[in-house]
């Protein structure tokens, strides 16, 4: 039974890595009857079955977006539809179109219908001029990637709609998200997901980022908790609204490989660097300071690298028939 009453939630990008798990968490918390999941693609494999009703929605269609919000009496929107960093770099114009026009439509629909709006920003909003160690909440943001340009612009737009029109916009800067249900689609941090699959399936992994490239990361249950908690936070306590730094751990490819080796001693990592992803990763924080989120709405992650690795290998080992692995954690 949901703690909060009265929420009617629309989720965009529901078939993506985060959406496909957040949908179930929202359905559990607010009741499946109060959750509408949506994506530009049909849910042909039924992966959202049980997480509320599914509708097809292209967020670039302002009219359809508005109709769905009206028809289903939505009062809370989780706007996840967006392109990730590596894909955005390959298709910058399309990234601008989807990430920005989709967001403007979400903001307008939220404004017109009095909805609260969750919009994820990212570590990608930072750039090489940002202090990359213990990156502050409020600091220099001059990203060099198109993804980052859309994320900073999105943060500013969300703040603007909140200040100018009183729209209840909120959000976090997600780090790389690690999960085992739906693969991420074309991000720079994807290696930290793939490495677990390859460890189970092949016992080895060829990494596209250099050893020593540290990035913030988070296991999916914590990401879901962040997305729900920031939306349920008492607004009286919020000095920031959008784009809270949140992190749970940070590591480089060697550290995650060493953790995997504790479970699979023969596991081996080698490197074949993708210059595009490497350049993006080097312009992102090594680790962020997330004290504003901790102070303003009680952010506290539950998973560190060791616990996450135990669960990821346990789950994937069972799924792919390596149940004999000794999984700790
Ligand atoms: N995981 C994302 C990416 O790599 C960062 O927000 O694009």
Short mmCIF file of C-alpha atoms in Angstrom, two decimals, residues 17-18 20-22 25-26 174 176-181 217-229 246-249 297 299-304 307-309 311-312 315:
data_model
loop_
_atom_site.label_atom_id
_atom_site.label_comp_id
_atom_site.label_asym_id
_atom_site.label_seq_id
_atom_site.Cartn_x
_atom_site.Cartn_y
_atom_site.Cartn_z
CA UNK A 17 16.92 1.02 -18.46
CA UNK A 18 15.51 3.12 -15.62
CA UNK A 20 11.46 -0.49 -16.96
CA UNK A 21 12.26 -0.81 -13.25
CA UNK A 22 10.97 2.50 -11.91
CA UNK A 25 8.36 0.62 -8.05
CA UNK A 26 5.85 3.39 -8.76
CA UNK A 174 22.30 10.54 -11.93
CA UNK A 176 26.11 5.68 -14.25
CA UNK A 177 23.27 3.33 -13.36
CA UNK A 178 23.97 -0.39 -13.04
CA UNK A 179 21.16 -2.91 -13.38
CA UNK A 180 20.30 -6.35 -14.74
CA UNK A 181 16.84 -6.04 -16.25
CA UNK A 217 27.96 4.95 -10.24
CA UNK A 218 24.80 3.67 -8.56
CA UNK A 219 22.89 0.40 -8.39
CA UNK A 220 19.32 0.54 -9.70
CA UNK A 221 17.50 0.14 -6.35
CA UNK A 222 19.23 3.30 -5.12
CA UNK A 223 18.42 5.16 -8.35
CA UNK A 224 14.75 4.29 -7.90
CA UNK A 225 14.86 5.37 -4.30
CA UNK A 226 16.40 8.72 -5.32
CA UNK A 227 13.73 9.31 -7.98
CA UNK A 228 10.89 8.59 -5.59
CA UNK A 229 12.35 10.30 -2.51
CA UNK A 246 23.52 11.95 -6.07
CA UNK A 247 26.07 9.16 -5.98
CA UNK A 248 26.54 5.83 -4.27
CA UNK A 249 30.06 4.78 -5.25
CA UNK A 297 15.88 15.42 1.47
CA UNK A 299 19.50 11.00 0.41
CA UNK A 300 21.35 7.91 1.60
CA UNK A 301 22.39 5.12 -0.78
CA UNK A 302 22.30 1.49 0.34
CA UNK A 303 24.62 -0.21 -2.13
CA UNK A 304 28.39 0.01 -2.39
CA UNK A 307 27.19 -5.41 -2.25
CA UNK A 308 26.14 -4.48 -5.78
CA UNK A 309 28.67 -6.89 -7.31
CA UNK A 311 23.80 -9.09 -6.28
CA UNK A 312 24.61 -8.52 -9.94
CA UNK A 315 21.24 -12.60 -10.35
#
